[in-house]
Coordinates of C-alpha atoms and ligand atoms in Angstrom, one line a residue:
X1 CA 73.0 89.4 159.0
X2 CA 73.4 91.9 156.2
X3 CA 73.7 89.3 152.6
X4 CA 77.2 90.4 150.8
X5 CA 76.9 91.1 146.7
X6 CA 79.9 89.8 145.1
X7 CA 80.2 92.2 141.6
X8 CA 83.2 91.1 139.5
X9 CA 84.9 94.0 137.5
X10 CA 87.0 92.7 134.2
X11 CA 90.1 94.0 133.3
X12 CA 88.3 95.7 130.2
X13 CA 85.7 97.3 132.4
X14 CA 87.1 100.0 134.4
X15 CA 84.5 102.5 133.7
X16 CA 84.2 104.8 136.8
X17 CA 81.3 106.5 135.8
X18 CA 79.4 102.9 135.7
X19 CA 75.9 103.2 137.7
X20 CA 77.4 100.6 140.2
X21 CA 79.6 103.4 141.7
X22 CA 77.1 106.1 142.0
X23 CA 76.8 105.3 145.4
X24 CA 78.9 103.1 148.4
X25 CA 77.3 99.8 149.5
X26 CA 78.8 98.1 152.4
X27 CA 77.1 95.1 151.3
X28 CA 78.8 95.1 148.1
X29 CA 82.4 93.8 147.4
X30 CA 84.3 94.3 143.6
X31 CA 86.5 91.5 142.6
X32 CA 89.1 92.6 140.4
X33 CA 91.9 90.0 139.3
X34 CA 95.2 89.5 137.9
X35 CA 94.9 85.8 136.3
X36 CA 96.9 83.5 134.1
X37 CA 94.1 82.3 132.3
X38 CA 94.1 85.9 130.8
X39 CA 98.0 86.5 130.7
X40 CA 98.4 83.4 129.0
X41 CA 95.6 82.8 126.0
X42 CA 97.8 84.5 123.7
X43 CA 101.3 85.6 124.1
X44 CA 100.6 89.3 124.7
X45 CA 102.7 92.2 124.1
X46 CA 104.4 92.8 127.6
X47 CA 103.5 96.5 127.5
X48 CA 99.9 95.1 127.3
X49 CA 100.0 92.7 130.0
X50 CA 101.5 95.4 132.4
X51 CA 99.1 98.0 131.1
X52 CA 96.0 96.4 132.2
X53 CA 97.5 95.0 135.6
X54 CA 98.6 98.7 136.7
X55 CA 95.4 100.1 135.6
X56 CA 93.4 97.5 136.8
X57 CA 95.4 98.6 140.2
X58 CA 94.7 101.9 139.9
X59 CA 91.3 101.6 139.4
X60 CA 91.2 99.8 142.4
X61 CA 93.0 102.5 144.5
X62 CA 90.2 104.2 143.4
X63 CA 87.0 102.7 144.3
X64 CA 88.7 102.2 147.9
X65 CA 89.4 105.9 148.3
X66 CA 85.7 106.4 147.1
X67 CA 84.9 103.9 150.4
X68 CA 84.1 101.1 148.4
X69 CA 85.0 97.6 149.5
X70 CA 87.3 95.7 146.9
X71 CA 88.9 92.0 146.7
X72 CA 92.1 92.7 144.8
X73 CA 93.9 89.6 143.5
X74 CA 97.6 90.3 142.5
X75 CA 99.0 87.4 140.1
X76 CA 101.1 86.4 143.2
X77 CA 98.7 86.1 145.6
X78 CA 98.7 82.9 147.4
X79 CA 94.9 82.7 147.4
X80 CA 94.9 83.5 143.7
X81 CA 93.4 80.1 142.0
X82 CA 94.7 81.7 138.2
X83 CA 91.3 81.8 136.6
X84 CA 88.5 84.0 136.3
X85 CA 86.0 81.4 137.2
X86 CA 87.8 79.9 140.2
X87 CA 88.7 83.1 141.7
X88 CA 84.9 84.2 141.5
X89 CA 83.5 80.5 143.6
X90 CA 86.1 80.7 145.9
X91 CA 85.3 85.0 146.8
X92 CA 81.7 84.0 146.8
X93 CA 82.5 81.1 149.3
X94 CA 84.9 83.3 151.3
X95 CA 82.4 86.3 151.9
X96 CA 79.3 84.3 151.9
X97 CA 77.7 86.1 148.9
X98 CA 74.3 86.0 148.6
X99 CA 74.6 87.5 144.7
X100 CA 76.9 87.4 142.0
X101 CA 77.0 90.4 139.8
X102 CA 79.0 90.9 136.6
X103 CA 79.3 93.3 133.6
X104 CA 78.2 92.1 130.0
X105 CA 81.8 91.0 128.8
X106 CA 83.1 91.7 125.5
X107 CA 84.6 88.5 124.6
X108 CA 82.5 85.4 123.7
X109 CA 85.3 83.2 125.4
X110 CA 85.0 85.4 128.7
X111 CA 81.0 85.6 128.6
X112 CA 80.7 81.6 127.6
X113 CA 82.9 81.2 131.0
X114 CA 80.8 83.4 133.0
X115 CA 77.3 82.2 131.9
X116 CA 78.4 79.0 133.0
X117 CA 79.9 80.0 136.5
X118 CA 76.5 82.1 137.0
X119 CA 74.2 78.9 136.2
X120 CA 76.4 77.0 138.6
X121 CA 76.5 79.0 141.6
X122 CA 73.7 77.9 143.9
X123 CA 73.0 81.9 144.6
X124 CA 71.1 84.3 142.8
X125 CA 73.4 85.7 139.6
X126 CA 72.6 88.9 137.6
X127 CA 74.3 90.3 134.6
X128 CA 74.3 93.9 133.6
X129 CA 75.2 96.1 130.7
X130 CA 78.7 97.9 130.9
X131 CA 77.3 101.0 130.0
X132 CA 80.0 101.9 127.4
X133 CA 78.7 101.2 123.9
X134 CA 76.5 103.1 121.7
X135 CA 74.9 99.5 120.0
X136 CA 73.5 96.4 121.7
X137 CA 75.2 93.0 120.9
X138 CA 72.5 92.2 118.7
X139 CA 71.6 95.7 117.3
X140 CA 73.6 94.8 113.9
X141 CA 72.1 91.9 113.6
X142 CA 68.6 93.0 113.9
X143 CA 69.3 95.8 111.0
X144 CA 70.6 93.4 108.7
X145 CA 68.0 90.7 109.1
X146 CA 67.6 88.8 106.2
X147 CA 70.4 90.4 104.5
X148 CA 73.1 88.1 103.2
X149 CA 76.1 91.3 104.1
X150 CA 76.4 93.7 106.8
X151 CA 77.1 97.2 105.0
X152 CA 79.1 99.2 107.1
X153 CA 78.0 102.5 105.5
X154 CA 74.3 101.7 106.4
X155 CA 75.1 100.7 110.1
X156 CA 77.1 103.8 110.6
X157 CA 74.2 105.9 108.9
X158 CA 71.8 103.8 111.1
X159 CA 74.0 105.2 114.3
X160 CA 74.6 108.4 113.3
X161 CA 70.5 108.9 113.0
X162 CA 69.9 106.6 116.1
X163 CA 72.8 109.3 118.2
X164 CA 71.9 112.3 116.1
X165 CA 75.4 113.0 115.8
X166 CA 76.4 115.2 112.6
X167 CA 72.5 115.5 111.8
X168 CA 70.4 118.2 110.8
X169 CA 67.8 119.1 113.5
X170 CA 65.1 117.1 111.1
X171 CA 67.6 114.1 112.4
X172 CA 67.3 112.3 109.0
X173 CA 69.7 114.6 107.0
X174 CA 73.5 114.5 107.6
X175 CA 75.3 117.7 108.6
X176 CA 76.7 119.6 105.0
X177 CA 74.4 116.8 103.1
X178 CA 77.0 114.2 102.8
X179 CA 77.8 110.9 104.8
X180 CA 81.3 110.2 103.6
X181 CA 84.4 112.1 103.1
X182 CA 86.4 109.1 103.0
X183 CA 88.0 110.3 99.4
X184 CA 89.1 113.9 101.2
X185 CA 91.0 112.0 103.8
X186 CA 93.5 109.7 101.8
X187 CA 96.5 112.2 101.3
X188 CA 100.1 111.9 101.2
X189 CA 102.2 113.3 103.8
X190 CA 104.3 116.3 102.8
X191 CA 108.1 115.7 103.1
X192 CA 109.0 116.5 106.5
X193 CA 105.9 116.8 108.1
X194 CA 105.3 115.0 111.4
X195 CA 102.3 115.2 114.2
X196 CA 102.4 117.3 117.6
X197 CA 104.4 115.8 120.5
X198 CA 101.7 114.1 122.5
X199 CA 101.5 114.1 126.5
X200 CA 103.4 112.0 128.6
X201 CA 101.9 109.7 130.9
X202 CA 105.5 108.2 132.3
X203 CA 105.2 106.2 135.4
X204 CA 107.8 103.4 137.1
X205 CA 105.8 100.0 136.4
X206 CA 109.5 98.2 137.5
X207 CA 107.6 96.1 140.4
X208 CA 105.0 94.5 137.9
X209 CA 107.9 94.1 135.2
X210 CA 109.4 92.2 137.8
X211 CA 106.4 90.3 138.8
X212 CA 105.8 89.1 135.6
X213 CA 109.1 87.8 135.0
X214 CA 109.3 86.0 138.2
X215 CA 105.8 84.4 137.6
X216 CA 106.9 83.0 134.1
X217 CA 104.2 84.9 132.1
X218 CA 105.2 84.6 128.1
X219 CA 105.2 87.5 126.6
X220 CA 106.5 89.5 123.6
X221 CA 108.0 92.8 122.6
X222 CA 109.8 95.6 124.7
X223 CA 109.5 97.7 127.7
X224 CA 111.1 100.4 129.7
X225 CA 109.8 99.5 132.8
X226 CA 110.4 103.3 134.4
X227 CA 109.7 104.7 131.5
X228 CA 106.3 103.4 130.5
X229 CA 104.1 105.6 128.7
X230 CA 100.2 104.7 127.9
X231 CA 97.7 106.6 129.7
X232 CA 96.0 104.6 132.6
X233 CA 93.5 106.2 134.5
X234 CA 90.6 108.3 133.1
X235 CA 91.5 111.8 134.1
X236 CA 95.0 110.4 131.6
X237 CA 92.7 109.5 128.9
X238 CA 90.6 112.4 128.9
X239 CA 94.1 114.6 128.9
X240 CA 94.7 112.6 125.9
X241 CA 91.7 113.3 124.3
X242 CA 92.1 117.3 125.3
X243 CA 95.4 116.9 123.1
X244 CA 94.3 115.2 120.4
X245 CA 91.4 117.3 119.6
X246 CA 93.4 120.6 119.9
X247 CA 96.5 119.1 118.2
X248 CA 95.8 116.4 115.7
X249 CA 92.2 116.7 114.8
X250 CA 92.4 119.1 112.5
X251 CA 95.2 116.6 110.1
X252 CA 93.9 113.9 111.2
X253 CA 91.5 113.5 108.1
X254 CA 93.8 114.2 105.6
X255 CA 96.9 112.2 106.9
X256 CA 94.8 109.4 108.3
X257 CA 96.0 106.7 105.4
X258 CA 99.7 108.2 105.1
X259 CA 102.8 106.5 106.5
X260 CA 106.0 107.5 107.7
X261 CA 109.3 106.1 108.9
X262 CA 109.9 109.1 111.3
X263 CA 106.4 109.1 112.8
X264 CA 104.6 106.3 113.8
X265 CA 101.3 108.3 115.0
X266 CA 101.1 111.2 113.0
X267 CA 97.5 112.7 113.6
X268 CA 96.2 109.3 115.1
X269 CA 94.3 109.7 118.8
X270 CA 95.9 106.9 120.6
X271 CA 93.2 106.6 122.1
X272 CA 92.1 102.7 121.3
X273 CA 93.2 101.6 124.8
X274 CA 91.7 103.9 127.1
X275 CA 88.6 103.1 125.2
X276 CA 88.7 99.9 125.0
X277 CA 89.1 99.3 128.8
X278 CA 86.6 101.9 129.1
X279 CA 88.4 104.3 131.1
X280 CA 86.6 107.1 128.8
X281 CA 83.5 106.4 126.6
X282 CA 82.9 106.6 122.6
X283 CA 80.3 108.8 123.0
X284 CA 82.1 111.9 125.3
X285 CA 84.9 111.0 122.8
X286 CA 82.7 112.1 119.7
X287 CA 81.4 114.7 121.7
X288 CA 84.1 116.4 122.7
X289 CA 85.6 116.2 119.0
X290 CA 81.9 117.4 117.8
X291 CA 82.1 120.5 120.3
X292 CA 85.5 121.4 119.4
X293 CA 84.8 121.6 115.5
X294 CA 81.7 123.8 116.8
X295 CA 83.9 126.0 118.7
X296 CA 86.3 125.9 115.8
X297 CA 85.3 125.5 112.4
X298 CA 87.9 127.1 110.6
X299 CA 90.7 125.1 112.0
X300 CA 89.0 121.8 112.0
X301 CA 87.6 120.6 108.7
X302 CA 84.3 119.2 108.6
X303 CA 86.3 115.9 106.7
X304 CA 88.5 115.3 109.4
X305 CA 85.3 115.3 111.9
X306 CA 83.4 112.8 109.9
X307 CA 86.4 110.5 109.5
X308 CA 87.0 110.3 113.1
X309 CA 83.5 109.8 113.6
X310 CA 83.0 107.7 110.9
X311 CA 86.1 105.4 113.0
X312 CA 84.4 105.3 116.3
X313 CA 80.6 105.3 116.2
X314 CA 80.9 103.4 112.7
X315 CA 83.8 100.6 112.6
X316 CA 84.2 100.5 116.4
X317 CA 80.7 99.8 117.0
X318 CA 80.1 97.7 113.1
X319 CA 83.0 95.6 113.9
X320 CA 81.3 94.7 117.9
X321 CA 78.0 94.0 115.8
X322 CA 80.0 91.6 113.4
X323 CA 81.7 89.7 116.4
X324 CA 78.8 89.1 118.2
X325 CA 76.4 88.2 115.0
X326 CA 78.5 85.7 113.8
X327 CA 80.9 84.0 116.4
X328 CA 82.2 81.8 117.8
X329 CA 82.3 80.1 114.1
X330 CA 83.7 83.3 112.6
X331 CA 87.1 82.3 114.2
X332 CA 87.4 79.5 112.3
X333 CA 87.0 80.8 108.7
X334 CA 89.7 81.0 106.2
X335 CA 88.0 81.6 103.0
X336 CA 91.3 81.3 101.0
X337 CA 92.4 78.0 103.1
X338 CA 95.4 79.7 103.5
X339 CA 98.0 77.6 105.5
X340 CA 101.5 79.4 105.6
X341 CA 103.7 79.9 108.9
X342 CA 103.8 83.8 109.7
X343 CA 107.6 84.9 109.2
X344 CA 109.4 84.3 112.3
X345 CA 110.5 88.2 112.0
X346 CA 106.7 89.1 112.8
X347 CA 108.2 88.6 116.6
X348 CA 111.7 90.3 115.7
X349 CA 111.5 93.1 113.1
X350 CA 114.4 91.5 111.6
X351 CA 113.5 91.8 107.9
X352 CA 115.2 93.8 105.1
X353 CA 111.9 94.6 103.9
X354 CA 111.7 98.1 104.9
X355 CA 108.2 99.0 105.7
X356 CA 107.8 95.7 107.8
X357 CA 110.8 96.2 109.2
X358 CA 109.3 99.5 110.5
X359 CA 105.8 98.7 111.1
X360 CA 106.8 95.2 113.0
X361 CA 109.8 97.3 114.5
X362 CA 107.2 100.0 116.1
X363 CA 104.5 97.7 117.3
X364 CA 107.4 95.8 119.3
X365 CA 108.7 99.0 120.6
X366 CA 105.7 100.6 121.6
X367 CA 102.6 98.0 121.3
X368 CA 101.2 100.3 118.6
X369 CA 100.7 100.8 114.8
X370 CA 98.0 103.0 113.1
X371 CA 95.3 101.6 111.0
X372 CA 96.8 101.3 107.9
X373 CA 100.2 100.0 109.4
X374 CA 98.2 97.1 110.5
X375 CA 95.9 96.8 107.2
X376 CA 98.5 97.7 104.5
X377 CA 102.1 96.6 105.6
X378 CA 101.8 93.8 107.9
X379 CA 98.4 92.4 107.1
X380 CA 98.7 92.8 103.1
X381 CA 101.9 90.9 103.3
X382 CA 100.5 87.9 105.6
X383 CA 97.5 87.4 103.3
X384 CA 99.6 87.7 100.2
X385 CA 102.0 85.4 101.4
X386 CA 99.4 82.8 102.4
X387 CA 99.7 82.8 106.2
X388 CA 97.1 81.1 108.3
X389 CA 94.6 83.5 109.6
X390 CA 95.0 81.5 113.0
X391 CA 98.1 82.7 112.8
X392 CA 97.9 86.3 111.5
X393 CA 94.9 86.6 114.5
X394 CA 97.3 85.5 117.5
X395 CA 100.0 87.9 116.2
X396 CA 97.6 90.9 116.2
X397 CA 95.7 90.0 119.5
X398 CA 98.7 89.8 121.4
X399 CA 100.9 92.6 119.9
X400 CA 98.7 95.5 120.0
X401 CA 97.6 97.6 123.5
X402 CA 94.3 97.7 122.1
X403 CA 93.7 94.1 121.2
X404 CA 90.5 92.4 122.6
X405 CA 89.2 89.7 120.2
X406 CA 86.0 91.6 120.0
X407 CA 87.5 94.3 117.7
X408 CA 90.7 92.7 117.1
X409 CA 89.4 89.4 115.3
X410 CA 86.6 91.3 112.8
X411 CA 89.6 93.6 111.8
X412 CA 92.1 90.9 111.2
X413 CA 90.1 87.9 110.1
X414 CA 87.6 89.8 108.4
X415 CA 89.2 93.1 106.9
X416 CA 92.7 92.4 107.1
X417 CA 92.7 88.4 105.7
X418 CA 89.2 88.0 103.9
X419 CA 89.0 85.0 105.9
X420 CA 85.7 85.5 106.1
X421 CA 84.9 85.7 102.7
X422 CA 83.6 89.2 102.5
X423 CA 81.5 89.7 105.5
X424 CA 83.0 92.7 106.9
X425 CA 85.4 93.6 103.9
X426 CA 84.1 93.7 100.2
X427 CA 87.3 92.8 98.8
X428 CA 90.6 91.4 99.7
X429 CA 92.9 94.7 100.7
X430 CA 96.3 93.8 99.1
X431 CA 98.6 96.1 97.4
X432 CA 101.9 95.7 95.3
X433 CA 104.6 98.6 96.4
X434 CA 102.4 101.0 94.4
X435 CA 100.3 101.6 97.3
X436 CA 103.0 101.8 99.7
X437 CA 105.1 104.0 98.0
X438 CA 102.5 106.5 97.3
X439 CA 101.2 106.7 100.6
X440 CA 104.5 106.2 102.9
X441 CA 108.3 107.1 102.8
X442 CA 108.9 103.5 103.6
X443 CA 110.4 102.6 100.1
X444 CA 113.0 105.4 100.3
X445 CA 116.2 103.8 101.8
X446 CA 114.8 100.1 101.4
X447 CA 117.3 97.9 99.6
X448 CA 114.4 96.4 97.5
X449 CA 113.3 98.3 94.1
X450 CA 109.2 99.1 94.2
X451 CA 109.4 99.3 90.7
X452 CA 110.9 95.7 89.8
X453 CA 108.5 92.5 90.1
X454 CA 111.1 89.7 89.8
X455 CA 114.9 89.6 90.1
X456 CA 117.1 89.7 93.4
X457 CA 116.3 93.7 94.3
X458 CA 112.4 93.2 93.8
X459 CA 110.3 94.8 95.9
X460 CA 108.4 91.0 97.4
X461 CA 105.1 92.5 97.8
X462 CA 105.4 92.7 94.0
X463 CA 105.3 89.4 93.2
X464 CA 103.6 88.2 95.5
X465 CA 100.7 90.4 94.6
X466 CA 100.5 88.9 91.4
X467 CA 100.5 85.5 92.1
X468 CA 98.1 86.0 95.1
X469 CA 95.3 86.9 92.1
X470 CA 96.8 83.9 90.2
X471 CA 96.2 81.7 92.8
X472 CA 93.3 82.6 93.7
X473 CA 91.4 83.1 90.2
X474 CA 88.5 81.0 90.9
X475 CA 87.3 83.0 93.9
X476 CA 88.2 86.3 92.6
X477 CA 88.2 87.0 89.5
X478 CA 84.5 87.5 88.9
X479 CA 84.4 89.5 91.9
X480 CA 82.7 92.6 91.3
X481 CA 84.9 95.0 93.1
X482 CA 88.6 93.8 92.2
X483 CA 88.6 95.9 89.0
X484 CA 91.7 96.1 86.6
X485 CA 93.7 93.4 88.5
X486 CA 92.2 90.6 86.2
X487 CA 92.4 92.5 83.0
X488 CA 96.2 93.5 83.7
X489 CA 97.3 90.2 84.8
X490 CA 95.6 88.6 81.5
X491 CA 97.4 91.5 79.2
X492 CA 101.0 90.7 80.3
X493 CA 103.1 88.3 78.4
X494 CA 103.1 84.8 79.2
X495 CA 107.0 84.8 80.2
X496 CA 106.5 87.7 82.1
X497 CA 103.8 86.2 84.0
X498 CA 105.8 82.6 84.6
X499 CA 108.8 84.8 85.9
X500 CA 106.9 86.8 88.6
X501 CA 104.9 83.1 89.5
X502 CA 108.2 82.0 89.9
X503 CA 109.9 84.7 91.8
X504 CA 106.9 84.4 94.3
X505 CA 107.8 80.8 94.8
X506 CA 111.3 81.5 95.4
X507 CA 109.9 84.5 98.0
X508 CA 107.1 82.3 99.8
X509 CA 110.5 79.1 100.2
X510 CA 112.7 81.8 101.5
X511 CA 110.9 84.2 103.3
X512 CA 112.9 84.1 106.4
X513 CA 115.5 85.5 104.4
X514 CA 113.8 88.7 103.0
Ligands
FAD601 P1 92.4 106.6 115.4 O1 92.6 106.5 114.0 O2 92.9 107.9 115.9 O3 90.8 106.2 115.7 C1 90.1 107.0 116.7 C2 89.4 105.6 117.2 O4 88.9 104.9 116.2 C3 90.5 104.4 117.7 O5 91.0 104.4 118.6 C4 89.3 103.3 117.4 O6 88.9 103.3 118.7 C5 88.7 103.7 116.7 N1 88.8 102.8 115.4 C6 89.4 103.1 114.5 N2 89.4 102.0 113.5 C7 88.7 100.7 113.8 C8 88.4 99.8 113.6 N3 88.4 99.5 112.2 N4 88.0 99.2 114.4 C9 87.6 99.6 115.1 N5 87.5 100.5 116.1 C10 88.1 101.7 115.3 N6 91.4 98.1 117.3 C11 91.5 98.2 118.5 O7 90.9 98.4 119.0 N7 91.5 96.8 118.8 C12 92.3 95.6 118.0 O8 93.1 95.2 118.5 C13 92.6 96.3 116.6 N8 93.0 95.3 115.5 C14 93.2 95.4 114.4 C15 93.9 94.6 113.6 C16 93.6 95.3 112.6 C17 94.6 93.8 111.4 C18 93.6 95.8 111.4 C19 93.6 96.4 110.5 C20 92.9 97.0 112.8 C21 92.7 96.6 114.1 N9 92.1 97.8 114.8 C22 91.9 97.3 115.9 C23 91.8 99.0 114.2 C24 92.5 100.1 114.4 O9 94.0 100.1 113.5 C25 92.8 100.6 115.7 O10 91.4 100.9 116.6 C26 93.8 101.9 115.7 O11 94.7 101.9 114.7 C27 94.2 102.6 116.7 O12 94.6 103.4 117.2 P2 94.3 105.4 117.5 O13 93.2 105.0 118.8 O14 95.3 106.0 117.3 O15 93.0 105.2 116.2
SF4_602 FE1 108.3 97.7 101.2 FE2 108.9 96.9 98.5 FE3 108.7 99.7 99.6 FE4 110.3 98.0 100.8 S1 110.4 98.6 98.1 S2 109.7 99.6 101.7 S3 109.8 96.4 101.0 S4 107.0 98.3 99.6

């Protein structure tokens, strides 16, 4: 009798080029499942749950069309036990499987659960690579063995050398002689400039939305069920990549940090969801961008290309390395001992502060905000306010289409909230209204005045900024990268400082009204 192998495919493992699928094998059953344990561990954006489930369904259909055997458990399947592990146990039994196989999960929580499951099954089990990333889980830890910090720049250079990306023929010298073009990638957006219209992937997801409603899955955010516009297949993701390299890459670097009321995407790629569920691979994205630059060097500045490669070969792999090096204690870190709740308007966008209203409103509408909106608007305010990192994490993990813990947690708790005390970021990313006014047009049309520090019209970022530095002086005053903040604060006269701190206190006590 033929033995059966049960292979689990998680919702973020939709990699059709995985070696598992290189040949059709009748003895293999592929299992995909929509489960409450995944929909409910945090309150997700409705577009995120729909996006994952719809992409999984399309992937299953494609496998079937290629001749593979697939067992797909929908959320309302009567056989569905609603956790990954219980379903796997049930399917192992049902198929009389002689072997259970799964791909390395990217989340600590799922990794633990599947390791325990594998250890408890009375059959052979095997965990294989997801064949997606450009570094091993423990590569960062090995590279920095014996060091106190993990320097992203050093990791990035090691990855450039390892993969021969943007390197001279000797393999050690960066193309152009320079590794880093960050300084060139911080321009202000000229008035009226917008990103090009992107390709559309519109599909009707009403049945899935209705299913989530029937099942009572708690979600946040908004969705147009007949107009769902995320790429959900490899072909669609490649189309988005093509659009990006043709239309957006030339200005990607220049306006990487810019923010606009009229355009929430500007020249960003919007590829993170496709990458994170593995419809496309980081290497092919990088290679496609490099090939376009090689074909049209006069159209694509090297600084734009390097800025883009840095995000994927550098930051994306780096945060994954930090995650695996530091979990599970990483998710409990709270360097500043912050305890405040996040204001209720993080879930509604109903605040008078224009920058926050826009960044949150856009996130609720599209499950997307670009990096600087996440870091310098929503993250900045949460940190200045002293929000508990658990609350901040739950919000980021829920609201973004691309949010999976391995990438969300080091970005949020580390880079944005400095709750890790400097493992990811070398200093806290905080700013007053000054930065937001320089890098965005949000302050135009805001009822608050970015120049005032206190008083009814004063921008709340200003008083909170100084209050942050004042209350954390013991931790930050001697920090080598803080720069001018403390000398400026010390030079202000005492009554000015007093007014600022009193105003900050009023904001903290009444934040729901701002
Ligand atoms: P682009 O600007 O076009 O960048 C290209 C690609 O580079 C992205 O698709 C992404 O894969 C990668 N990338 C860029 N920056 C980072 C970074 N800091 N870390 C990892 N990858 C990066 N990214 C996620 O994928 N999931 C998250 O849950 C997530 N949470 C974040 C939370 C906070 C507080 C912050 C500050 C950033 C977070 N990021 C997260 C990183 C970044 O904001 C998003 O990857 C990016 O905005 C996605 O949009 P894009 O594809 O248009 O990016
Ligand atoms: Fe944001 Fe302050 Fe500018 Fe208003 S004035 S948009 S609150 S930075």
